Amino acid sequence: MIFHIDADSFYAACEQIFRPDLREKPIAVLSNNDGVTISLNRQCKSLGFHRGDPYFKMKYDYKTKGVFVFSSNYTLYADISRRVNLLYDSFCAEVEQYSIDESFLLFPDWADENYTELAESIRSAVRQQIHIPVSVGIAPTKTLAKLCNKRAKLYGGICDWNKIDHTDILRTCPASDIWGIGKSKEALLARNGVKTALDLKNFPLARAKKYLTITGYKTVRELNETPSLALADISCRKNITVSRSSARGMTDIREIETALSEYTQLAVERMRNENSACRTVSVSVMTARPYDISDSTKTYRNSAAAVLSVPTSYLPDILGAAIKLLHSVYRSGFSYRKIMINLLMLEPDRIDQQELFATDTDLYREKTAAVMKACDQICRKYGRGTLHTGIRNQVKDVQKDGSAAAWMMNRSFLSPEYTTRLADLPEVS
């Protein structure tokens, strides 16, 4: 049996953990640079607000209706997510983290097990130990577990597929709401007479494979209670992208290099966590869109890519290639608002057959692997970014006048990093 556990309004819930004064109060969490609302709790939704609302439009309404606004505190959210999944591990041997707030727990098909009671135990443990609410969908397949989770949010927090009317729930669910289908396939399915999840369940497998590819084929099988989606294999990922929009435009090449250094280190960290190495590096730069669309003289975007001689996960080599690419696409006179680093053609990080005329390549790979392993261990112990490349220090995060560097995100409502920064530990008096 499969449990799909999803934290309710996760970002907003994280903000409430160390703020008991915010219990039952409306909360909205904003995106990068405090742009749009990306998470809001039940109390905020009841006031008529929605995900995707632009903050500059809702600023006055938020204030008049008593909504507490926060900037995205990704460091806090990631650490709370890690703690939640460690708790799941104590209940289940097979836990697959699907996203920062969603996980699948794969339990054996025990004959006498009360899965609803087990789900309640998990919900209670998360509430007591982590202090966030979660919903649990229980079903024999991942697709049905995701569907049950949606229903669980409306009916008490738990929904067991074996205790509900299957036909009724599938008949009332649009096909586009099924995981793996989405709005993009809605029109195609409608032309084939498929409008509800029940229609999709009864869709012939041969036609599903023809019109919806192998993913749709597996989805139809899952709706028929045949497990077809195995544990996700993260080694299958073929590229990793890190991109940020800056609070203000950047004109100084040194500041852009500093930002690129930060993003490259994040990308390499993710890649190394998956035991991968990249063969190609791509860098993109772009300015903000003008208010007057007809005026394109101040807009510029460009990208460049380079193929490395051998696949690598060594940060200095990857960053060196990225800086060269940046200089090839940088043009003076423009104010840049977005920088992107993309690591492509990922493959397992191992020593393979080298170039014919390469010398000491194996020794170099061993040395760089040892260096990066030591850096990884230090950063895990003392926090992300404890060690970084020298180019990252070209422009300080905070200037002498107290202002933040232009490349940094604007986060005017950022909460403390309660669980990962000693200076932010809450004080109890």
Short mmCIF file of C-alpha atoms in Angstrom, two decimals:
data_model
loop_
_atom_site.label_atom_id
_atom_site.label_comp_id
_atom_site.label_asym_id
_atom_site.label_seq_id
_atom_site.Cartn_x
_atom_site.Cartn_y
_atom_site.Cartn_z
CA MET A 1 0.00 0.00 0.00
CA ILE A 2 1.20 3.51 -0.81
CA PHE A 3 0.80 6.60 1.36
CA HIS A 4 1.02 10.00 -0.29
CA ILE A 5 1.68 12.59 2.43
CA ASP A 6 1.44 16.27 1.61
CA ALA A 7 2.04 19.13 4.05
CA ASP A 8 -0.86 21.57 4.09
CA SER A 9 0.19 25.08 2.97
CA PHE A 10 3.75 24.04 3.77
CA TYR A 11 5.56 27.39 3.50
CA ALA A 12 2.91 29.16 5.58
CA ALA A 13 2.93 26.31 8.10
CA CYS A 14 6.71 26.60 8.49
CA GLU A 15 6.36 30.29 9.32
CA GLN A 16 3.93 29.43 12.13
CA ILE A 17 6.18 26.89 13.88
CA PHE A 18 8.18 29.47 15.82
CA ARG A 19 5.42 32.07 15.87
CA PRO A 20 2.62 30.71 18.10
CA ASP A 21 1.01 34.14 17.94
CA LEU A 22 0.19 33.40 14.28
CA ARG A 23 -1.89 30.28 14.95
CA GLU A 24 -5.22 30.54 13.11
CA LYS A 25 -4.09 33.83 11.55
CA PRO A 26 -4.03 34.45 7.74
CA ILE A 27 -0.54 34.04 6.24
CA ALA A 28 0.78 34.67 2.73
CA VAL A 29 4.27 33.74 1.50
CA LEU A 30 5.76 35.59 -1.47
CA SER A 31 7.98 34.41 -4.32
CA ASN A 32 11.50 35.58 -5.20
CA ASN A 33 11.88 39.35 -4.93
CA ASP A 34 8.51 39.44 -3.16
CA GLY A 35 6.70 39.16 -6.49
CA VAL A 36 3.58 37.02 -6.20
CA THR A 37 1.88 34.91 -3.55
CA ILE A 38 3.07 31.29 -3.77
CA SER A 39 1.64 29.88 -0.54
CA LEU A 40 -1.26 30.86 1.68
CA ASN A 41 -3.01 29.07 4.49
CA ARG A 42 -6.68 28.22 4.85
CA GLN A 43 -7.45 31.40 6.79
CA CYS A 44 -5.91 33.55 4.05
CA LYS A 45 -7.81 31.70 1.32
CA SER A 46 -11.07 32.27 3.18
CA LEU A 47 -10.50 36.02 2.82
CA GLY A 48 -10.63 35.68 -0.97
CA PHE A 49 -6.93 35.63 -1.78
CA HIS A 50 -5.38 33.17 -4.24
CA ARG A 51 -2.03 31.72 -5.17
CA GLY A 52 -0.45 33.85 -7.91
CA ASP A 53 -1.82 37.17 -6.64
CA PRO A 54 0.77 39.93 -7.37
CA TYR A 55 1.93 41.45 -4.11
CA PHE A 56 2.00 45.03 -5.40
CA LYS A 57 -1.70 44.72 -6.21
CA MET A 58 -2.67 43.00 -2.97
CA LYS A 59 -0.46 44.98 -0.61
CA TYR A 60 -3.26 47.24 0.63
CA ASP A 61 -5.82 44.41 0.85
CA TYR A 62 -3.39 42.25 2.82
CA LYS A 63 -2.84 45.07 5.30
CA THR A 64 -6.51 45.97 5.76
CA LYS A 65 -7.54 42.31 6.23
CA GLY A 66 -4.77 41.53 8.69
CA VAL A 67 -2.77 39.13 6.54
CA PHE A 68 0.76 38.39 7.78
CA VAL A 69 3.18 38.49 4.84
CA PHE A 70 6.52 36.66 4.60
CA SER A 71 9.29 36.44 2.03
CA SER A 72 10.29 32.93 0.95
CA ASN A 73 12.70 31.49 3.52
CA TYR A 74 13.95 28.52 1.50
CA THR A 75 16.66 27.61 4.01
CA LEU A 76 14.05 27.17 6.75
CA TYR A 77 11.62 25.28 4.49
CA ALA A 78 14.30 22.86 3.27
CA ASP A 79 15.40 22.06 6.82
CA ILE A 80 11.84 21.48 8.04
CA SER A 81 11.27 19.22 5.01
CA ARG A 82 14.38 17.23 5.92
CA ARG A 83 13.15 16.79 9.49
CA VAL A 84 9.70 15.67 8.34
CA ASN A 85 11.16 13.02 6.04
CA LEU A 86 13.44 11.75 8.81
CA LEU A 87 10.27 11.25 10.84
CA TYR A 88 8.68 9.35 7.95
CA ASP A 89 11.74 7.09 7.92
CA SER A 90 10.90 5.96 11.45
CA PHE A 91 7.55 4.64 10.21
CA CYS A 92 8.50 3.24 6.81
CA ALA A 93 11.59 1.65 5.27
CA GLU A 94 10.85 2.98 1.77
CA VAL A 95 10.34 6.74 1.61
CA GLU A 96 10.51 8.68 -1.63
CA GLN A 97 10.60 12.47 -1.30
CA TYR A 98 8.69 13.75 -4.31
CA SER A 99 8.99 17.48 -3.58
CA ILE A 100 9.81 19.76 -0.65
CA ASP A 101 6.37 19.12 0.89
CA GLU A 102 5.32 15.75 -0.61
CA SER A 103 6.51 12.21 -0.02
CA PHE A 104 5.46 8.68 -0.91
CA LEU A 105 5.68 5.95 1.74
CA LEU A 106 5.60 2.39 0.39
CA PHE A 107 4.25 -0.16 2.88
CA PRO A 108 3.89 -3.93 2.35
CA ASP A 109 0.36 -5.24 1.77
CA TRP A 110 -0.23 -6.43 5.31
CA ALA A 111 -3.44 -8.46 5.59
CA ASP A 112 -4.55 -7.25 9.03
CA GLU A 113 -3.04 -3.77 9.07
CA ASN A 114 -5.30 -0.81 9.78
CA TYR A 115 -3.74 1.70 7.37
CA THR A 116 -6.07 4.51 8.45
CA GLU A 117 -4.91 4.11 12.04
CA LEU A 118 -1.28 4.07 10.88
CA ALA A 119 -1.87 7.27 8.86
CA GLU A 120 -3.37 8.95 11.92
CA SER A 121 -0.30 7.97 13.93
CA ILE A 122 1.96 9.60 11.32
CA ARG A 123 -0.16 12.77 11.22
CA SER A 124 -0.10 13.01 15.03
CA ALA A 125 3.67 12.48 15.17
CA VAL A 126 4.30 15.21 12.59
CA ARG A 127 1.95 17.57 14.40
CA GLN A 128 3.56 16.91 17.80
CA GLN A 129 7.21 16.83 16.76
CA ILE A 130 7.38 19.19 13.76
CA HIS A 131 4.22 21.24 14.43
CA ILE A 132 2.87 21.28 10.88
CA PRO A 133 -0.35 19.71 9.51
CA VAL A 134 -0.21 17.00 6.84
CA SER A 135 -2.80 15.12 4.77
CA VAL A 136 -2.53 11.43 3.83
CA GLY A 137 -3.89 9.63 0.78
CA ILE A 138 -3.82 5.82 0.92
CA ALA A 139 -4.13 3.65 -2.20
CA PRO A 140 -2.52 0.71 -4.02
CA THR A 141 -0.85 3.00 -6.62
CA LYS A 142 0.86 6.39 -6.59
CA THR A 143 -1.68 7.99 -8.92
CA LEU A 144 -4.62 6.92 -6.78
CA ALA A 145 -2.76 7.93 -3.60
CA LYS A 146 -2.32 11.45 -5.02
CA LEU A 147 -6.02 11.53 -5.90
CA CYS A 148 -6.98 10.39 -2.40
CA ASN A 149 -4.78 13.06 -0.87
CA LYS A 150 -6.80 15.79 -2.61
CA ARG A 151 -9.93 14.35 -1.06
CA ALA A 152 -8.18 14.00 2.32
CA LYS A 153 -7.61 17.76 2.50
CA LEU A 154 -11.39 18.24 2.39
CA TYR A 155 -12.43 15.39 4.67
CA GLY A 156 -10.46 15.17 7.89
CA GLY A 157 -6.90 14.76 6.60
CA ILE A 158 -7.00 11.05 5.68
CA CYS A 159 -8.57 9.24 2.71
CA ASP A 160 -8.23 5.48 2.23
CA TRP A 161 -9.03 4.20 -1.29
CA ASN A 162 -10.37 0.96 0.14
CA LYS A 163 -12.96 2.79 2.24
CA ILE A 164 -14.55 5.07 -0.37
CA ASP A 165 -16.80 4.68 -3.39
CA HIS A 166 -14.31 4.30 -6.26
CA THR A 167 -16.79 5.01 -9.03
CA ASP A 168 -18.11 8.14 -7.34
CA ILE A 169 -14.71 9.74 -6.75
CA LEU A 170 -13.52 8.98 -10.29
CA ARG A 171 -16.75 10.18 -11.91
CA THR A 172 -16.59 13.56 -10.13
CA CYS A 173 -12.89 14.13 -10.84
CA PRO A 174 -11.92 15.82 -14.15
CA ALA A 175 -9.35 13.84 -16.15
CA SER A 176 -7.07 16.89 -16.21
CA ASP A 177 -6.80 16.76 -12.40
CA ILE A 178 -5.13 13.35 -12.51
CA TRP A 179 -1.41 13.35 -11.75
CA GLY A 180 0.54 13.04 -15.01
CA ILE A 181 -2.27 14.29 -17.24
CA GLY A 182 -2.79 18.00 -16.64
CA LYS A 183 -4.45 20.74 -18.66
CA SER A 184 -2.15 20.26 -21.66
CA LYS A 185 -3.82 16.93 -22.55
CA GLU A 186 -7.37 17.98 -21.64
CA ALA A 187 -8.45 18.94 -25.18
CA LEU A 188 -6.88 15.82 -26.71
CA LEU A 189 -8.67 13.56 -24.24
CA ALA A 190 -11.98 15.39 -24.71
CA ARG A 191 -11.82 14.71 -28.46
CA ASN A 192 -11.54 11.03 -27.58
CA GLY A 193 -14.48 11.13 -25.22
CA VAL A 194 -12.41 11.23 -22.03
CA LYS A 195 -13.59 13.95 -19.64
CA THR A 196 -13.49 12.36 -16.20
CA ALA A 197 -11.07 10.16 -14.30
CA LEU A 198 -13.55 7.32 -14.72
CA ASP A 199 -13.44 7.77 -18.51
CA LEU A 200 -9.65 7.73 -18.32
CA LYS A 201 -9.67 4.54 -16.25
CA ASN A 202 -11.74 2.84 -18.96
CA PHE A 203 -9.66 4.25 -21.84
CA PRO A 204 -8.16 1.37 -23.88
CA LEU A 205 -4.48 0.91 -23.06
CA ALA A 206 -3.44 0.78 -26.71
CA ARG A 207 -5.06 4.16 -27.38
CA ALA A 208 -3.63 5.59 -24.16
CA LYS A 209 -0.13 4.64 -25.27
CA LYS A 210 -0.76 6.11 -28.72
CA TYR A 211 -2.18 9.46 -27.62
CA LEU A 212 -0.60 9.93 -24.18
CA THR A 213 2.76 8.13 -24.66
CA ILE A 214 4.15 5.72 -22.09
CA THR A 215 3.39 8.11 -19.20
CA GLY A 216 -0.33 8.14 -20.00
CA TYR A 217 -0.27 4.39 -20.50
CA LYS A 218 1.12 3.95 -16.97
CA THR A 219 -1.41 6.43 -15.58
CA VAL A 220 -4.34 4.42 -16.96
CA ARG A 221 -2.87 1.25 -15.48
CA GLU A 222 -2.47 2.99 -12.12
CA LEU A 223 -6.12 4.10 -12.18
CA ASN A 224 -6.96 0.41 -12.59
CA GLU A 225 -5.01 -0.35 -9.39
CA THR A 226 -1.99 -1.80 -11.20
CA PRO A 227 1.24 -0.25 -9.81
CA SER A 228 3.26 1.06 -12.76
CA LEU A 229 5.27 3.95 -11.34
CA ALA A 230 8.30 2.69 -9.43
CA LEU A 231 10.44 4.68 -7.05
CA ALA A 232 11.82 7.71 -8.88
CA ASP A 233 15.37 7.24 -10.10
CA ILE A 234 17.00 10.64 -9.60
CA SER A 235 20.00 9.50 -11.62
CA CYS A 236 17.80 9.79 -14.71
CA ARG A 237 17.84 13.60 -14.49
CA LYS A 238 19.67 15.00 -17.53
CA ASN A 239 20.17 18.61 -16.49
CA ILE A 240 20.19 20.90 -13.45
CA THR A 241 19.31 24.59 -13.70
CA VAL A 242 19.70 27.39 -11.17
CA SER A 243 18.29 30.79 -12.06
CA ARG A 244 17.48 33.90 -10.04
CA SER A 245 16.08 37.34 -10.75
CA SER A 246 17.94 40.16 -9.03
CA ALA A 247 16.34 42.87 -6.94
CA ARG A 248 17.91 45.58 -9.11
CA GLY A 249 19.61 45.66 -12.47
CA MET A 250 23.30 44.70 -12.64
CA THR A 251 25.71 46.56 -14.91
CA ASP A 252 29.07 45.70 -13.31
CA ILE A 253 30.57 42.49 -14.70
CA ARG A 254 32.08 41.74 -11.27
CA GLU A 255 28.65 41.69 -9.68
CA ILE A 256 27.33 39.36 -12.38
CA GLU A 257 30.34 37.08 -11.85
CA THR A 258 29.60 37.02 -8.11
CA ALA A 259 25.99 36.04 -8.75
CA LEU A 260 27.02 33.39 -11.28
CA SER A 261 29.48 31.96 -8.76
CA GLU A 262 26.71 31.60 -6.16
CA TYR A 263 24.31 29.93 -8.60
CA THR A 264 26.97 27.60 -9.99
CA GLN A 265 27.87 26.40 -6.51
CA LEU A 266 24.19 25.66 -5.82
CA ALA A 267 23.87 23.74 -9.09
CA VAL A 268 27.03 21.71 -8.42
CA GLU A 269 25.84 20.94 -4.89
CA ARG A 270 22.59 19.50 -6.25
CA MET A 271 24.46 17.55 -8.88
CA ARG A 272 26.91 16.09 -6.36
CA ASN A 273 24.05 15.10 -4.05
CA GLU A 274 22.83 12.91 -6.91
CA ASN A 275 26.32 11.50 -7.56
CA SER A 276 26.32 12.97 -11.06
CA ALA A 277 28.82 14.79 -13.26
CA CYS A 278 28.14 17.13 -16.16
CA ARG A 279 29.65 17.21 -19.62
CA THR A 280 28.17 20.52 -20.81
CA VAL A 281 27.83 23.93 -19.14
CA SER A 282 25.44 26.64 -20.35
CA VAL A 283 25.12 30.27 -19.17
CA SER A 284 22.31 32.70 -19.99
CA VAL A 285 21.88 36.40 -19.24
CA MET A 286 18.89 38.64 -19.80
CA THR A 287 17.62 42.12 -19.04
CA ALA A 288 14.17 42.98 -17.73
CA ARG A 289 11.33 43.43 -20.19
CA PRO A 290 10.65 47.11 -20.92
CA TYR A 291 7.37 48.71 -19.92
CA ASP A 292 7.10 49.96 -23.49
CA ILE A 293 7.20 46.82 -25.64
CA SER A 294 8.01 48.87 -28.75
CA ASP A 295 11.28 50.01 -27.13
CA SER A 296 13.64 47.08 -27.53
CA THR A 297 16.88 49.09 -27.50
CA LYS A 298 17.40 48.41 -23.79
CA THR A 299 16.66 44.69 -23.89
CA TYR A 300 19.22 41.98 -24.43
CA ARG A 301 19.39 38.27 -23.84
CA ASN A 302 21.94 35.72 -24.88
CA SER A 303 23.32 32.34 -23.93
CA ALA A 304 26.34 30.20 -24.66
CA ALA A 305 27.37 26.61 -23.94
CA ALA A 306 30.64 24.72 -23.71
CA VAL A 307 31.39 20.99 -23.82
CA LEU A 308 33.93 19.91 -21.22
CA SER A 309 36.74 17.54 -22.14
CA VAL A 310 35.55 14.99 -19.56
CA PRO A 311 32.46 14.82 -17.33
CA THR A 312 33.19 16.47 -13.98
CA SER A 313 31.62 17.52 -10.68
CA TYR A 314 34.62 19.66 -9.66
CA LEU A 315 33.32 23.15 -8.86
CA PRO A 316 36.41 25.19 -9.92
CA ASP A 317 36.47 23.57 -13.37
CA ILE A 318 32.75 24.09 -13.92
CA LEU A 319 32.82 27.67 -12.62
CA GLY A 320 35.87 28.44 -14.77
CA ALA A 321 33.97 27.35 -17.87
CA ALA A 322 30.90 29.30 -16.76
CA ILE A 323 32.87 32.55 -16.27
CA LYS A 324 34.36 32.25 -19.76
CA LEU A 325 30.88 31.75 -21.18
CA LEU A 326 29.62 34.77 -19.26
CA HIS A 327 32.31 37.01 -20.76
CA SER A 328 31.41 35.77 -24.22
CA VAL A 329 27.76 36.85 -23.89
CA TYR A 330 28.14 39.93 -21.67
CA ARG A 331 27.57 43.29 -23.35
CA SER A 332 28.21 46.58 -21.57
CA GLY A 333 25.51 49.23 -21.44
CA PHE A 334 22.73 46.88 -20.35
CA SER A 335 21.13 46.38 -16.95
CA TYR A 336 20.89 42.62 -16.34
CA ARG A 337 18.14 41.22 -14.12
CA LYS A 338 18.48 37.45 -14.56
CA ILE A 339 21.39 35.00 -14.68
CA MET A 340 21.04 31.27 -15.39
CA ILE A 341 23.46 28.36 -15.11
CA ASN A 342 22.54 25.03 -16.66
CA LEU A 343 24.50 21.79 -16.18
CA LEU A 344 23.71 19.44 -19.05
CA MET A 345 24.36 15.88 -20.20
CA LEU A 346 24.52 14.53 -16.64
CA GLU A 347 25.85 11.04 -16.05
CA PRO A 348 27.05 8.98 -13.08
CA ASP A 349 30.15 10.53 -11.49
CA ARG A 350 32.82 7.91 -12.01
CA ILE A 351 36.19 7.56 -13.72
CA ASP A 352 35.62 6.21 -17.22
CA GLN A 353 37.87 5.72 -20.22
CA GLN A 354 39.85 8.92 -20.76
CA GLU A 355 41.21 10.72 -23.78
CA LEU A 356 43.96 8.94 -25.68
CA PHE A 357 46.65 11.56 -24.99
CA ALA A 358 45.50 12.59 -21.52
CA THR A 359 48.18 12.49 -18.79
CA ASP A 360 47.61 11.96 -15.08
CA THR A 361 43.86 12.31 -15.63
CA ASP A 362 42.97 9.60 -13.15
CA LEU A 363 45.18 11.16 -10.48
CA TYR A 364 43.64 14.57 -11.11
CA ARG A 365 40.13 13.15 -10.80
CA GLU A 366 41.06 11.46 -7.52
CA LYS A 367 42.52 14.67 -6.09
CA THR A 368 39.59 16.85 -7.13
CA ALA A 369 37.12 14.26 -5.80
CA ALA A 370 38.90 14.34 -2.43
CA VAL A 371 38.82 18.15 -2.37
CA MET A 372 35.11 18.31 -3.16
CA LYS A 373 34.31 15.58 -0.64
CA ALA A 374 36.05 17.59 2.09
CA CYS A 375 34.21 20.76 1.03
CA ASP A 376 30.87 18.92 1.04
CA GLN A 377 31.48 17.61 4.57
CA ILE A 378 32.41 21.06 5.89
CA CYS A 379 29.37 22.72 4.29
CA ARG A 380 27.04 20.03 5.64
CA LYS A 381 28.41 20.54 9.15
CA TYR A 382 28.67 24.33 9.24
CA GLY A 383 26.06 25.35 6.68
CA ARG A 384 25.71 25.92 2.95
CA GLY A 385 28.24 28.35 1.53
CA THR A 386 30.72 28.03 4.42
CA LEU A 387 33.32 27.28 1.77
CA HIS A 388 33.10 28.94 -1.63
CA THR A 389 35.29 30.05 -4.48
CA GLY A 390 37.22 33.33 -4.23
CA ILE A 391 35.28 34.95 -7.04
CA ARG A 392 32.18 34.76 -4.84
CA ASN A 393 33.72 37.53 -2.66
CA GLN A 394 34.21 40.11 -5.41
CA VAL A 395 31.08 42.01 -4.36
CA LYS A 396 29.96 41.79 -0.74
CA ASP A 397 26.41 40.73 0.00
CA VAL A 398 25.96 43.79 2.21
CA GLN A 399 27.63 47.06 1.23
CA LYS A 400 29.26 49.53 3.63
CA ASP A 401 26.15 51.70 3.58
CA GLY A 402 24.04 48.73 4.71
CA SER A 403 22.39 48.14 1.33
CA ALA A 404 22.26 44.68 -0.23
CA ALA A 405 24.10 43.88 -3.44
CA ALA A 406 21.99 44.32 -6.57
CA TRP A 407 22.21 40.64 -7.49
CA MET A 408 20.62 39.49 -4.23
CA MET A 409 16.89 38.87 -4.04
CA ASN A 410 14.65 41.46 -2.45
CA ARG A 411 13.15 39.80 0.65
CA SER A 412 11.71 42.54 2.80
CA PHE A 413 9.65 40.17 4.97
CA LEU A 414 12.21 37.42 5.57
CA SER A 415 11.83 35.45 8.79
CA PRO A 416 14.84 34.16 10.79
CA GLU A 417 16.53 30.88 9.90
CA TYR A 418 15.48 29.38 13.21
CA THR A 419 16.86 25.86 12.72
CA THR A 420 20.05 26.41 10.73
CA ARG A 421 21.64 29.61 12.07
CA LEU A 422 22.85 29.96 15.64
CA ALA A 423 22.22 33.70 15.67
CA ASP A 424 18.58 33.08 14.80
CA LEU A 425 17.84 30.55 17.54
CA PRO A 426 14.68 31.67 19.35
CA GLU A 427 15.15 32.76 22.93
CA VAL A 428 12.88 31.43 25.67
CA SER A 429 12.47 33.66 28.69
#
